PDB file of C-alpha atoms in Angstrom:
ATOM      1  CA  UNK A   1      15.577 -18.534 -10.287  1.00 93.00           C
ATOM      2  CA  UNK A   2      13.661 -16.159 -12.039  1.00 96.00           C
ATOM      3  CA  UNK A   3      11.949 -16.905 -15.329  1.00 96.00           C
ATOM      4  CA  UNK A   4       9.033 -15.791 -17.658  1.00 96.00           C
ATOM      5  CA  UNK A   5       7.671 -13.237 -19.569  1.00 96.00           C
ATOM      6  CA  UNK A   6       4.401 -11.417 -18.194  1.00 97.00           C
ATOM      7  CA  UNK A   7       2.445  -8.395 -19.645  1.00 97.00           C
ATOM      8  CA  UNK A   8       1.149  -6.052 -17.161  1.00 96.00           C
ATOM      9  CA  UNK A   9       0.213  -2.436 -16.727  1.00 97.00           C
ATOM     10  CA  UNK A  10       1.549   0.574 -14.691  1.00 97.00           C
ATOM     11  CA  UNK A  11      -1.299   2.230 -13.216  1.00 96.00           C
ATOM     12  CA  UNK A  12      -1.728   6.021 -12.998  1.00 95.00           C
ATOM     13  CA  UNK A  13       0.117   6.432  -9.805  1.00 95.00           C
ATOM     14  CA  UNK A  14       2.994   4.605 -11.384  1.00 96.00           C
ATOM     15  CA  UNK A  15       2.465   1.091  -9.515  1.00 96.00           C
ATOM     16  CA  UNK A  16       3.312  -2.006 -11.057  1.00 97.00           C
ATOM     17  CA  UNK A  17       2.007  -5.325 -10.076  1.00 95.00           C
ATOM     18  CA  UNK A  18       4.571  -8.361 -10.081  1.00 94.00           C
ATOM     19  CA  UNK A  19       3.283 -11.604 -10.840  1.00 93.00           C
ATOM     20  CA  UNK A  20       3.392 -14.250  -7.849  1.00 92.00           C
ATOM     21  CA  UNK A  21       6.130 -16.339  -9.559  1.00 92.00           C
ATOM     22  CA  UNK A  22       8.463 -13.528  -9.605  1.00 94.00           C
ATOM     23  CA  UNK A  23       7.403 -11.989  -6.429  1.00 92.00           C
ATOM     24  CA  UNK A  24       8.302 -15.333  -4.963  1.00 91.00           C
ATOM     25  CA  UNK A  25      11.987 -15.243  -6.642  1.00 92.00           C
ATOM     26  CA  UNK A  26      12.527 -11.490  -5.254  1.00 94.00           C
ATOM     27  CA  UNK A  27      11.073 -11.457  -2.066  1.00 92.00           C
ATOM     28  CA  UNK A  28       9.243  -8.089  -0.527  1.00 88.00           C
ATOM     29  CA  UNK A  29      12.317  -5.837  -0.370  1.00 94.00           C
ATOM     30  CA  UNK A  30      13.782  -5.044  -3.953  1.00 97.00           C
ATOM     31  CA  UNK A  31      16.242  -2.595  -5.730  1.00 98.00           C
ATOM     32  CA  UNK A  32      15.139  -1.427  -9.311  1.00 98.00           C
ATOM     33  CA  UNK A  33      17.715   0.462 -11.173  1.00 98.00           C
ATOM     34  CA  UNK A  34      18.426   1.580 -14.756  1.00 97.00           C
ATOM     35  CA  UNK A  35      19.252  -1.466 -16.979  1.00 97.00           C
ATOM     36  CA  UNK A  36      20.772  -1.909 -19.987  1.00 96.00           C
ATOM     37  CA  UNK A  37      19.306  -1.538 -23.868  1.00 95.00           C
ATOM     38  CA  UNK A  38      16.364   0.580 -22.535  1.00 96.00           C
ATOM     39  CA  UNK A  39      14.895  -1.570 -19.607  1.00 98.00           C
ATOM     40  CA  UNK A  40      15.087  -1.452 -15.905  1.00 98.00           C
ATOM     41  CA  UNK A  41      16.831  -4.039 -13.727  1.00 98.00           C
ATOM     42  CA  UNK A  42      15.039  -5.221 -10.558  1.00 98.00           C
ATOM     43  CA  UNK A  43      17.022  -7.318  -7.869  1.00 98.00           C
ATOM     44  CA  UNK A  44      16.457  -9.134  -4.655  1.00 97.00           C
ATOM     45  CA  UNK A  45      18.314  -7.481  -1.689  1.00 96.00           C
ATOM     46  CA  UNK A  46      20.592 -10.723  -1.891  1.00 96.00           C
ATOM     47  CA  UNK A  47      21.054 -10.458  -5.588  1.00 97.00           C
ATOM     48  CA  UNK A  48      21.950  -6.560  -5.380  1.00 97.00           C
ATOM     49  CA  UNK A  49      24.352  -7.458  -2.876  1.00 97.00           C
ATOM     50  CA  UNK A  50      26.177  -9.900  -5.294  1.00 96.00           C
ATOM     51  CA  UNK A  51      26.040  -7.102  -7.882  1.00 96.00           C
ATOM     52  CA  UNK A  52      27.275  -4.282  -5.442  1.00 96.00           C
ATOM     53  CA  UNK A  53      30.219  -6.682  -4.594  1.00 95.00           C
ATOM     54  CA  UNK A  54      30.765  -7.287  -8.471  1.00 94.00           C
ATOM     55  CA  UNK A  55      31.088  -3.266  -8.784  1.00 93.00           C
ATOM     56  CA  UNK A  56      33.270  -2.910  -5.857  1.00 93.00           C
ATOM     57  CA  UNK A  57      36.032  -4.849  -7.620  1.00 94.00           C
ATOM     58  CA  UNK A  58      36.299  -2.345 -10.054  1.00 94.00           C
ATOM     59  CA  UNK A  59      39.027   0.017 -10.270  1.00 94.00           C
ATOM     60  CA  UNK A  60      38.200   3.390  -8.806  1.00 92.00           C
ATOM     61  CA  UNK A  61      40.613   5.356 -10.769  1.00 95.00           C
ATOM     62  CA  UNK A  62      39.261   3.748 -14.094  1.00 96.00           C
ATOM     63  CA  UNK A  63      36.861   6.086 -15.735  1.00 97.00           C
ATOM     64  CA  UNK A  64      35.060   3.575 -17.599  1.00 95.00           C
ATOM     65  CA  UNK A  65      34.422   1.754 -14.009  1.00 95.00           C
ATOM     66  CA  UNK A  66      33.020   5.145 -12.365  1.00 96.00           C
ATOM     67  CA  UNK A  67      30.700   6.003 -15.295  1.00 96.00           C
ATOM     68  CA  UNK A  68      29.375   2.377 -15.084  1.00 94.00           C
ATOM     69  CA  UNK A  69      28.944   2.582 -11.018  1.00 96.00           C
ATOM     70  CA  UNK A  70      27.347   5.915 -11.624  1.00 96.00           C
ATOM     71  CA  UNK A  71      25.002   4.590 -13.725  1.00 96.00           C
ATOM     72  CA  UNK A  72      23.761   1.800 -11.736  1.00 96.00           C
ATOM     73  CA  UNK A  73      23.943   3.366  -8.331  1.00 96.00           C
ATOM     74  CA  UNK A  74      22.629   6.836  -9.197  1.00 96.00           C
ATOM     75  CA  UNK A  75      19.671   5.363 -10.684  1.00 97.00           C
ATOM     76  CA  UNK A  76      18.962   2.867  -7.998  1.00 97.00           C
ATOM     77  CA  UNK A  77      15.653   2.909  -5.632  1.00 97.00           C
ATOM     78  CA  UNK A  78      14.757   0.823  -2.965  1.00 97.00           C
ATOM     79  CA  UNK A  79      11.334  -0.752  -2.984  1.00 94.00           C
ATOM     80  CA  UNK A  80       8.890  -2.962  -1.209  1.00 93.00           C
ATOM     81  CA  UNK A  81       6.157  -4.808  -2.707  1.00 89.00           C
ATOM     82  CA  UNK A  82       2.909  -4.265  -1.057  1.00 87.00           C
ATOM     83  CA  UNK A  83       0.092  -6.783   0.016  1.00 85.00           C
ATOM     84  CA  UNK A  84      -1.456  -6.219  -3.448  1.00 86.00           C
ATOM     85  CA  UNK A  85       2.087  -7.480  -5.210  1.00 88.00           C
ATOM     86  CA  UNK A  86       2.802  -3.796  -6.432  1.00 92.00           C
ATOM     87  CA  UNK A  87       5.793  -1.502  -6.433  1.00 95.00           C
ATOM     88  CA  UNK A  88       5.932   1.879  -6.928  1.00 96.00           C
ATOM     89  CA  UNK A  89       8.336   2.867  -9.835  1.00 97.00           C
ATOM     90  CA  UNK A  90       9.945   5.974  -9.345  1.00 97.00           C
ATOM     91  CA  UNK A  91       9.134   8.808 -12.140  1.00 97.00           C
ATOM     92  CA  UNK A  92      12.975   9.058 -12.987  1.00 97.00           C
ATOM     93  CA  UNK A  93      13.254   5.259 -13.773  1.00 98.00           C
ATOM     94  CA  UNK A  94       9.795   5.387 -15.551  1.00 98.00           C
ATOM     95  CA  UNK A  95      11.165   8.294 -17.835  1.00 97.00           C
ATOM     96  CA  UNK A  96      14.406   6.674 -18.362  1.00 97.00           C
ATOM     97  CA  UNK A  97      12.751   3.433 -19.739  1.00 97.00           C
ATOM     98  CA  UNK A  98      10.049   4.962 -21.440  1.00 97.00           C
ATOM     99  CA  UNK A  99       7.518   3.351 -19.540  1.00 97.00           C
ATOM    100  CA  UNK A 100       3.997   4.812 -19.702  1.00 95.00           C
ATOM    101  CA  UNK A 101       1.381   2.023 -19.378  1.00 96.00           C
ATOM    102  CA  UNK A 102       1.792  -1.242 -21.141  1.00 98.00           C
ATOM    103  CA  UNK A 103       4.824  -3.084 -19.886  1.00 98.00           C
ATOM    104  CA  UNK A 104       6.723  -6.691 -19.985  1.00 98.00           C
ATOM    105  CA  UNK A 105       8.444  -8.129 -17.237  1.00 98.00           C
ATOM    106  CA  UNK A 106      10.911 -10.660 -17.906  1.00 97.00           C
ATOM    107  CA  UNK A 107      12.773 -12.977 -15.547  1.00 97.00           C
ATOM    108  CA  UNK A 108      16.215 -13.189 -16.223  1.00 97.00           C
ATOM    109  CA  UNK A 109      17.930 -15.873 -13.916  1.00 96.00           C
ATOM    110  CA  UNK A 110      18.996 -13.507 -11.180  1.00 96.00           C
ATOM    111  CA  UNK A 111      17.081 -10.257 -11.917  1.00 97.00           C
ATOM    112  CA  UNK A 112      13.610  -9.150 -13.355  1.00 98.00           C
ATOM    113  CA  UNK A 113      13.642  -6.793 -16.241  1.00 98.00           C
ATOM    114  CA  UNK A 114      10.912  -4.268 -16.861  1.00 98.00           C
ATOM    115  CA  UNK A 115      10.286  -3.232 -20.654  1.00 98.00           C
ATOM    116  CA  UNK A 116       8.247  -0.899 -22.251  1.00 98.00           C
ATOM    117  CA  UNK A 117       5.901  -3.111 -24.264  1.00 98.00           C
ATOM    118  CA  UNK A 118       6.545  -1.847 -27.885  1.00 96.00           C
ATOM    119  CA  UNK A 119      10.292  -2.068 -27.334  1.00 96.00           C
ATOM    120  CA  UNK A 120      10.428  -5.266 -25.976  1.00 97.00           C
ATOM    121  CA  UNK A 121       8.330  -6.448 -28.779  1.00 95.00           C
ATOM    122  CA  UNK A 122      10.966  -4.981 -31.078  1.00 93.00           C
ATOM    123  CA  UNK A 123      13.939  -6.003 -29.128  1.00 90.00           C
ATOM    124  CA  UNK A 124      12.867  -9.513 -28.389  1.00 90.00           C
ATOM    125  CA  UNK A 125      12.561 -10.367 -32.143  1.00 91.00           C
ATOM    126  CA  UNK A 126      15.706 -12.091 -33.227  1.00 88.00           C
ATOM    127  CA  UNK A 127      16.266 -14.055 -36.486  1.00 88.00           C
ATOM    128  CA  UNK A 128      17.676 -17.555 -36.677  1.00 90.00           C
ATOM    129  CA  UNK A 129      21.056 -16.324 -38.262  1.00 91.00           C
ATOM    130  CA  UNK A 130      21.461 -13.796 -35.557  1.00 90.00           C
ATOM    131  CA  UNK A 131      20.884 -16.339 -32.924  1.00 90.00           C
ATOM    132  CA  UNK A 132      23.291 -18.593 -34.567  1.00 91.00           C
ATOM    133  CA  UNK A 133      25.950 -16.158 -34.668  1.00 92.00           C
ATOM    134  CA  UNK A 134      25.401 -15.156 -30.881  1.00 90.00           C
ATOM    135  CA  UNK A 135      25.632 -19.041 -30.038  1.00 91.00           C
ATOM    136  CA  UNK A 136      28.691 -19.232 -31.758  1.00 92.00           C
ATOM    137  CA  UNK A 137      30.078 -16.223 -29.726  1.00 93.00           C
ATOM    138  CA  UNK A 138      28.889 -17.719 -26.650  1.00 89.00           C
ATOM    139  CA  UNK A 139      30.492 -20.964 -27.360  1.00 91.00           C
ATOM    140  CA  UNK A 140      33.867 -19.246 -27.964  1.00 90.00           C
ATOM    141  CA  UNK A 141      33.574 -18.146 -24.451  1.00 90.00           C
ATOM    142  CA  UNK A 142      32.879 -21.561 -22.887  1.00 91.00           C
ATOM    143  CA  UNK A 143      29.119 -21.641 -22.986  1.00 88.00           C
ATOM    144  CA  UNK A 144      27.433 -24.673 -24.649  1.00 82.00           C
ATOM    145  CA  UNK A 145      23.857 -25.429 -25.224  1.00 76.00           C
TER     146      UNK A 145
END
């Protein structure tokens, strides 16, 4: 399981170091793609295959399904963590998530999210009132803390 929050820097060549704990959970071969809310998603090959299987179940003739598939598959890039635990983030993905230098990697169970640090600091702030409302909606779909 991928957990935790880690601050790092993308170097001038577009490479990003992954913390050992995240690297252990991802393995050497990964897939990076557009995420939601302005971040990138990083999957291990195994978790990417599960995600692909879910997307394959979407109806081909449904426009929303086509747009959704295009969004993820069109941006996807296979990567490999090198001996220094770095991976090259393609320029198109860096641009899509506004990643220039300071980033935050967040382990989110089955994937890692890569955020621009300023964006993460803004998005990760949540009021107790908002969290209570989210918890109520989660309980309505069967999730209990």
